[in-house]
Tab-separated table of N, CA and C in Angstrom:
chain	number	residue	atom	x	y	z
A	1	UNK	N	88.817	67.074	51.415
A	1	UNK	CA	88.462	67.094	52.816
A	1	UNK	C	87.107	67.764	52.975
A	2	UNK	N	86.256	67.154	53.762
A	2	UNK	CA	84.915	67.678	53.982
A	2	UNK	C	84.883	68.400	55.325
A	3	UNK	N	84.419	69.634	55.292
A	3	UNK	CA	84.296	70.410	56.527
A	3	UNK	C	82.879	70.297	57.036
A	4	UNK	N	82.780	70.127	58.329
A	4	UNK	CA	81.447	69.996	58.921
A	4	UNK	C	80.977	71.330	59.470
A	5	UNK	N	79.779	71.721	59.120
A	5	UNK	CA	79.124	72.897	59.688
A	5	UNK	C	79.827	74.204	59.385
A	6	UNK	N	79.084	75.282	59.505
A	6	UNK	CA	79.662	76.607	59.383
A	6	UNK	C	79.878	77.030	57.937
A	7	UNK	N	79.965	78.313	57.760
A	7	UNK	CA	80.195	78.866	56.437
A	7	UNK	C	81.686	79.064	56.221
A	8	UNK	N	82.032	79.366	54.972
A	8	UNK	CA	83.436	79.624	54.674
A	8	UNK	C	83.883	80.881	55.412
A	9	UNK	N	85.102	80.842	55.892
A	9	UNK	CA	85.662	82.018	56.532
A	9	UNK	C	85.169	82.255	57.949
A	10	UNK	N	84.457	81.304	58.480
A	10	UNK	CA	83.940	81.477	59.839
A	10	UNK	C	85.099	81.487	60.832
A	11	UNK	N	85.081	82.421	61.729
A	11	UNK	CA	86.117	82.490	62.739
A	11	UNK	C	87.298	83.354	62.343
A	12	UNK	N	87.260	83.901	61.147
A	12	UNK	CA	88.356	84.749	60.717
A	12	UNK	C	88.001	86.204	61.019
A	13	UNK	N	89.022	87.008	61.133
A	13	UNK	CA	88.790	88.424	61.367
A	13	UNK	C	89.237	88.836	62.753
A	14	UNK	N	88.660	89.922	63.240
A	14	UNK	CA	89.055	90.457	64.533
A	14	UNK	C	88.558	89.588	65.675
A	15	UNK	N	89.396	89.503	66.698
A	15	UNK	CA	88.959	88.807	67.904
A	15	UNK	C	88.197	89.794	68.774
A	16	UNK	N	87.160	89.332	69.404
A	16	UNK	CA	86.421	90.190	70.317
A	16	UNK	C	87.113	90.178	71.674
A	17	UNK	N	87.235	91.336	72.259
A	17	UNK	CA	87.796	91.412	73.597
A	17	UNK	C	86.672	91.726	74.563
A	18	UNK	N	86.597	90.962	75.591
A	18	UNK	CA	85.550	91.137	76.568
A	18	UNK	C	86.089	91.932	77.739
A	19	UNK	N	85.367	92.946	78.127
A	19	UNK	CA	85.815	93.758	79.247
A	19	UNK	C	86.922	94.701	78.816
A	20	UNK	N	87.354	95.496	79.733
A	20	UNK	CA	88.427	96.441	79.447
A	20	UNK	C	89.760	95.884	79.875
A	21	UNK	N	90.311	94.974	79.098
A	21	UNK	CA	91.607	94.395	79.451
A	21	UNK	C	92.686	95.448	79.307
A	22	UNK	N	93.571	95.493	80.268
A	22	UNK	CA	94.663	96.448	80.194
A	22	UNK	C	95.956	95.685	79.931
A	23	UNK	N	96.929	96.382	79.428
A	23	UNK	CA	98.217	95.754	79.160
A	23	UNK	C	98.907	95.440	80.478
A	24	UNK	N	99.483	94.269	80.551
A	24	UNK	CA	100.208	93.875	81.747
A	24	UNK	C	101.633	94.405	81.658
A	25	UNK	N	102.173	94.780	82.790
A	25	UNK	CA	103.527	95.273	82.813
A	25	UNK	C	104.249	94.638	83.986
A	26	UNK	N	105.544	94.545	83.871
A	26	UNK	CA	106.360	93.950	84.914
A	26	UNK	C	106.562	94.978	86.023
A	27	UNK	N	106.102	94.653	87.203
A	27	UNK	CA	106.215	95.546	88.351
A	27	UNK	C	107.679	95.813	88.691
A	28	UNK	N	108.495	94.803	88.533
A	28	UNK	CA	109.908	94.921	88.893
A	28	UNK	C	110.693	95.731	87.858
A	29	UNK	N	110.297	95.662	86.590
A	29	UNK	CA	110.958	96.472	85.566
A	29	UNK	C	110.628	97.949	85.760
A	30	UNK	N	109.398	98.240	86.157
A	30	UNK	CA	108.997	99.622	86.394
A	30	UNK	C	109.796	100.209	87.553
A	31	UNK	N	110.008	99.394	88.603
A	31	UNK	CA	110.780	99.843	89.760
A	31	UNK	C	112.288	99.757	89.522
A	32	UNK	N	112.696	99.217	88.379
A	32	UNK	CA	114.105	99.005	88.023
A	32	UNK	C	114.822	98.176	89.091
A	33	UNK	N	114.195	97.079	89.481
A	33	UNK	CA	114.764	96.193	90.492
A	33	UNK	C	115.825	95.303	89.865
A	34	UNK	N	116.990	95.263	90.489
A	34	UNK	CA	118.054	94.398	89.982
A	34	UNK	C	117.982	93.023	90.618
A	35	UNK	N	117.414	92.930	91.826
A	35	UNK	CA	117.214	91.639	92.472
A	35	UNK	C	115.938	91.691	93.311
A	36	UNK	N	115.381	90.530	93.559
A	36	UNK	CA	114.169	90.424	94.373
A	36	UNK	C	114.569	89.819	95.706
A	37	UNK	N	114.259	90.508	96.790
A	37	UNK	CA	114.692	90.100	98.119
A	37	UNK	C	113.736	89.060	98.686
A	38	UNK	N	114.276	87.943	99.148
A	38	UNK	CA	113.441	86.878	99.712
A	38	UNK	C	112.887	87.265	101.076
A	39	UNK	N	113.429	88.296	101.715
A	39	UNK	CA	112.952	88.720	103.032
A	39	UNK	C	111.763	89.669	102.942
A	40	UNK	N	111.444	90.131	101.742
A	40	UNK	CA	110.308	91.026	101.538
A	40	UNK	C	109.039	90.200	101.346
A	41	UNK	N	108.471	89.776	102.460
A	41	UNK	CA	107.343	88.838	102.445
A	41	UNK	C	106.098	89.470	101.837
A	42	UNK	N	105.900	90.751	102.061
A	42	UNK	CA	104.701	91.422	101.549
A	42	UNK	C	104.665	91.379	100.018
A	43	UNK	N	105.795	91.635	99.386
A	43	UNK	CA	105.869	91.594	97.924
A	43	UNK	C	105.711	90.172	97.406
A	44	UNK	N	106.389	89.229	98.051
A	44	UNK	CA	106.327	87.839	97.591
A	44	UNK	C	104.936	87.245	97.762
A	45	UNK	N	104.240	87.601	98.838
A	45	UNK	CA	102.914	87.032	99.073
A	45	UNK	C	101.895	87.551	98.065
A	46	UNK	N	102.189	88.663	97.402
A	46	UNK	CA	101.295	89.165	96.362
A	46	UNK	C	101.303	88.253	95.135
A	47	UNK	N	102.346	87.459	94.969
A	47	UNK	CA	102.464	86.565	93.817
A	47	UNK	C	102.144	85.118	94.172
A	48	UNK	N	101.620	84.879	95.383
A	48	UNK	CA	101.167	83.550	95.780
A	48	UNK	C	99.741	83.659	96.297
A	49	UNK	N	98.763	83.098	95.604
A	49	UNK	CA	97.384	83.171	96.066
A	49	UNK	C	97.145	82.286	97.289
A	50	UNK	N	95.907	82.157	97.705
A	50	UNK	CA	95.579	81.440	98.945
A	50	UNK	C	95.958	79.965	98.918
A	51	UNK	N	96.126	79.389	97.740
A	51	UNK	CA	96.541	77.982	97.651
A	51	UNK	C	98.060	77.827	97.702
A	52	UNK	N	98.778	78.924	97.850
A	52	UNK	CA	100.241	78.979	97.983
A	52	UNK	C	100.990	78.465	96.763
A	53	UNK	N	100.400	78.608	95.597
A	53	UNK	CA	101.112	78.294	94.370
A	53	UNK	C	101.647	79.599	93.788
A	54	UNK	N	102.716	79.527	93.038
A	54	UNK	CA	103.285	80.728	92.438
A	54	UNK	C	102.472	81.068	91.195
A	55	UNK	N	102.082	82.341	91.063
A	55	UNK	CA	101.318	82.762	89.894
A	55	UNK	C	102.180	82.680	88.639
A	56	UNK	N	101.622	82.217	87.524
A	56	UNK	CA	102.394	82.159	86.285
A	56	UNK	C	102.584	83.551	85.682
A	57	UNK	N	103.507	83.651	84.751
A	57	UNK	CA	103.810	84.925	84.109
A	57	UNK	C	102.607	85.518	83.403
A	58	UNK	N	101.828	84.704	82.739
A	58	UNK	CA	100.693	85.232	81.971
A	58	UNK	C	99.642	85.854	82.879
A	59	UNK	N	99.587	85.416	84.144
A	59	UNK	CA	98.627	85.975	85.088
A	59	UNK	C	99.185	87.196	85.804
A	60	UNK	N	100.429	87.100	86.256
A	60	UNK	CA	101.004	88.177	87.062
A	60	UNK	C	101.545	89.325	86.214
A	61	UNK	N	101.940	89.055	84.971
A	61	UNK	CA	102.465	90.085	84.102
A	61	UNK	C	103.937	90.383	84.313
A	62	UNK	N	104.647	89.498	85.013
A	62	UNK	CA	106.070	89.691	85.275
A	62	UNK	C	106.867	89.157	84.083
A	63	UNK	N	107.961	89.842	83.738
A	63	UNK	CA	108.784	89.393	82.615
A	63	UNK	C	109.571	88.135	83.004
A	64	UNK	N	110.138	87.459	82.021
A	64	UNK	CA	110.797	86.171	82.240
A	64	UNK	C	111.977	86.232	83.209
A	65	UNK	N	112.897	87.173	83.079
A	65	UNK	CA	114.021	87.193	84.032
A	65	UNK	C	113.576	87.455	85.465
A	66	UNK	N	112.606	88.360	85.632
A	66	UNK	CA	112.124	88.648	86.977
A	66	UNK	C	111.267	87.511	87.525
A	67	UNK	N	110.592	86.757	86.645
A	67	UNK	CA	109.824	85.602	87.108
A	67	UNK	C	110.759	84.539	87.679
A	68	UNK	N	111.913	84.334	87.048
A	68	UNK	CA	112.877	83.365	87.562
A	68	UNK	C	113.413	83.799	88.922
A	69	UNK	N	113.715	85.101	89.058
A	69	UNK	CA	114.179	85.612	90.354
A	69	UNK	C	113.089	85.518	91.419
A	70	UNK	N	111.835	85.769	91.002
A	70	UNK	CA	110.705	85.720	91.920
A	70	UNK	C	110.494	84.314	92.457
A	71	UNK	N	110.546	83.311	91.591
A	71	UNK	CA	110.359	81.919	92.013
A	71	UNK	C	111.469	81.495	92.964
A	72	UNK	N	112.693	81.896	92.671
A	72	UNK	CA	113.815	81.558	93.542
A	72	UNK	C	113.666	82.220	94.910
A	73	UNK	N	113.216	83.475	94.937
A	73	UNK	CA	113.017	84.180	96.203
A	73	UNK	C	111.895	83.551	97.019
A	74	UNK	N	110.832	83.119	96.357
A	74	UNK	CA	109.721	82.472	97.060
A	74	UNK	C	110.182	81.142	97.650
A	75	UNK	N	110.971	80.378	96.903
A	75	UNK	CA	111.479	79.108	97.415
A	75	UNK	C	112.372	79.322	98.626
A	76	UNK	N	113.218	80.344	98.583
A	76	UNK	CA	114.086	80.637	99.724
A	76	UNK	C	113.276	81.068	100.934
A	77	UNK	N	112.272	81.893	100.720
A	77	UNK	CA	111.431	82.353	101.826
A	77	UNK	C	110.652	81.194	102.447
A	78	UNK	N	110.243	80.235	101.642
A	78	UNK	CA	109.542	79.067	102.170
A	78	UNK	C	110.475	78.191	103.003
A	79	UNK	N	111.717	78.050	102.555
A	79	UNK	CA	112.655	77.191	103.273
A	79	UNK	C	113.027	77.723	104.650
A	80	UNK	N	113.012	79.025	104.820
A	80	UNK	CA	113.315	79.565	106.151
A	80	UNK	C	112.042	80.018	106.865
A	81	UNK	N	110.896	79.523	106.423
A	81	UNK	CA	109.592	79.669	107.084
A	81	UNK	C	109.080	81.107	107.124
A	82	UNK	N	109.400	81.903	106.121
A	82	UNK	CA	108.798	83.223	106.013
A	82	UNK	C	107.466	83.154	105.266
A	83	UNK	N	107.371	82.203	104.349
A	83	UNK	CA	106.131	81.954	103.604
A	83	UNK	C	105.730	80.493	103.822
A	84	UNK	N	104.419	80.215	103.826
A	84	UNK	CA	103.989	78.824	103.989
A	84	UNK	C	104.103	78.036	102.691
A	85	UNK	N	104.351	76.732	102.809
A	85	UNK	CA	104.333	75.849	101.647
A	85	UNK	C	102.901	75.613	101.189
A	86	UNK	N	102.032	75.343	102.162
A	86	UNK	CA	100.613	75.125	101.870
A	86	UNK	C	99.781	75.816	102.938
A	87	UNK	N	98.479	75.868	102.678
A	87	UNK	CA	97.566	76.434	103.658
A	87	UNK	C	96.614	75.352	104.157
A	88	UNK	N	95.985	75.619	105.243
A	88	UNK	CA	95.029	74.644	105.809
A	88	UNK	C	93.678	74.710	105.135
């Protein structure tokens, strides 16, 4: 197999980190939340940006079980018109 361009071992080694990235942590695990309330609009709106999409786990830093509860709470809040489905 012929490799195009570059020297041997290129791209190996440490990855460079740009900026001061901090470790993400689950907000709900820190608060020891057993359930996420769909009536708490202020908390739920923090996980939906201006386009009204739910933030993914890799962006928000929420763990998998709490992400599932969060999505369900957001859907319930949208159905009873506490949160908007879309924005203008």
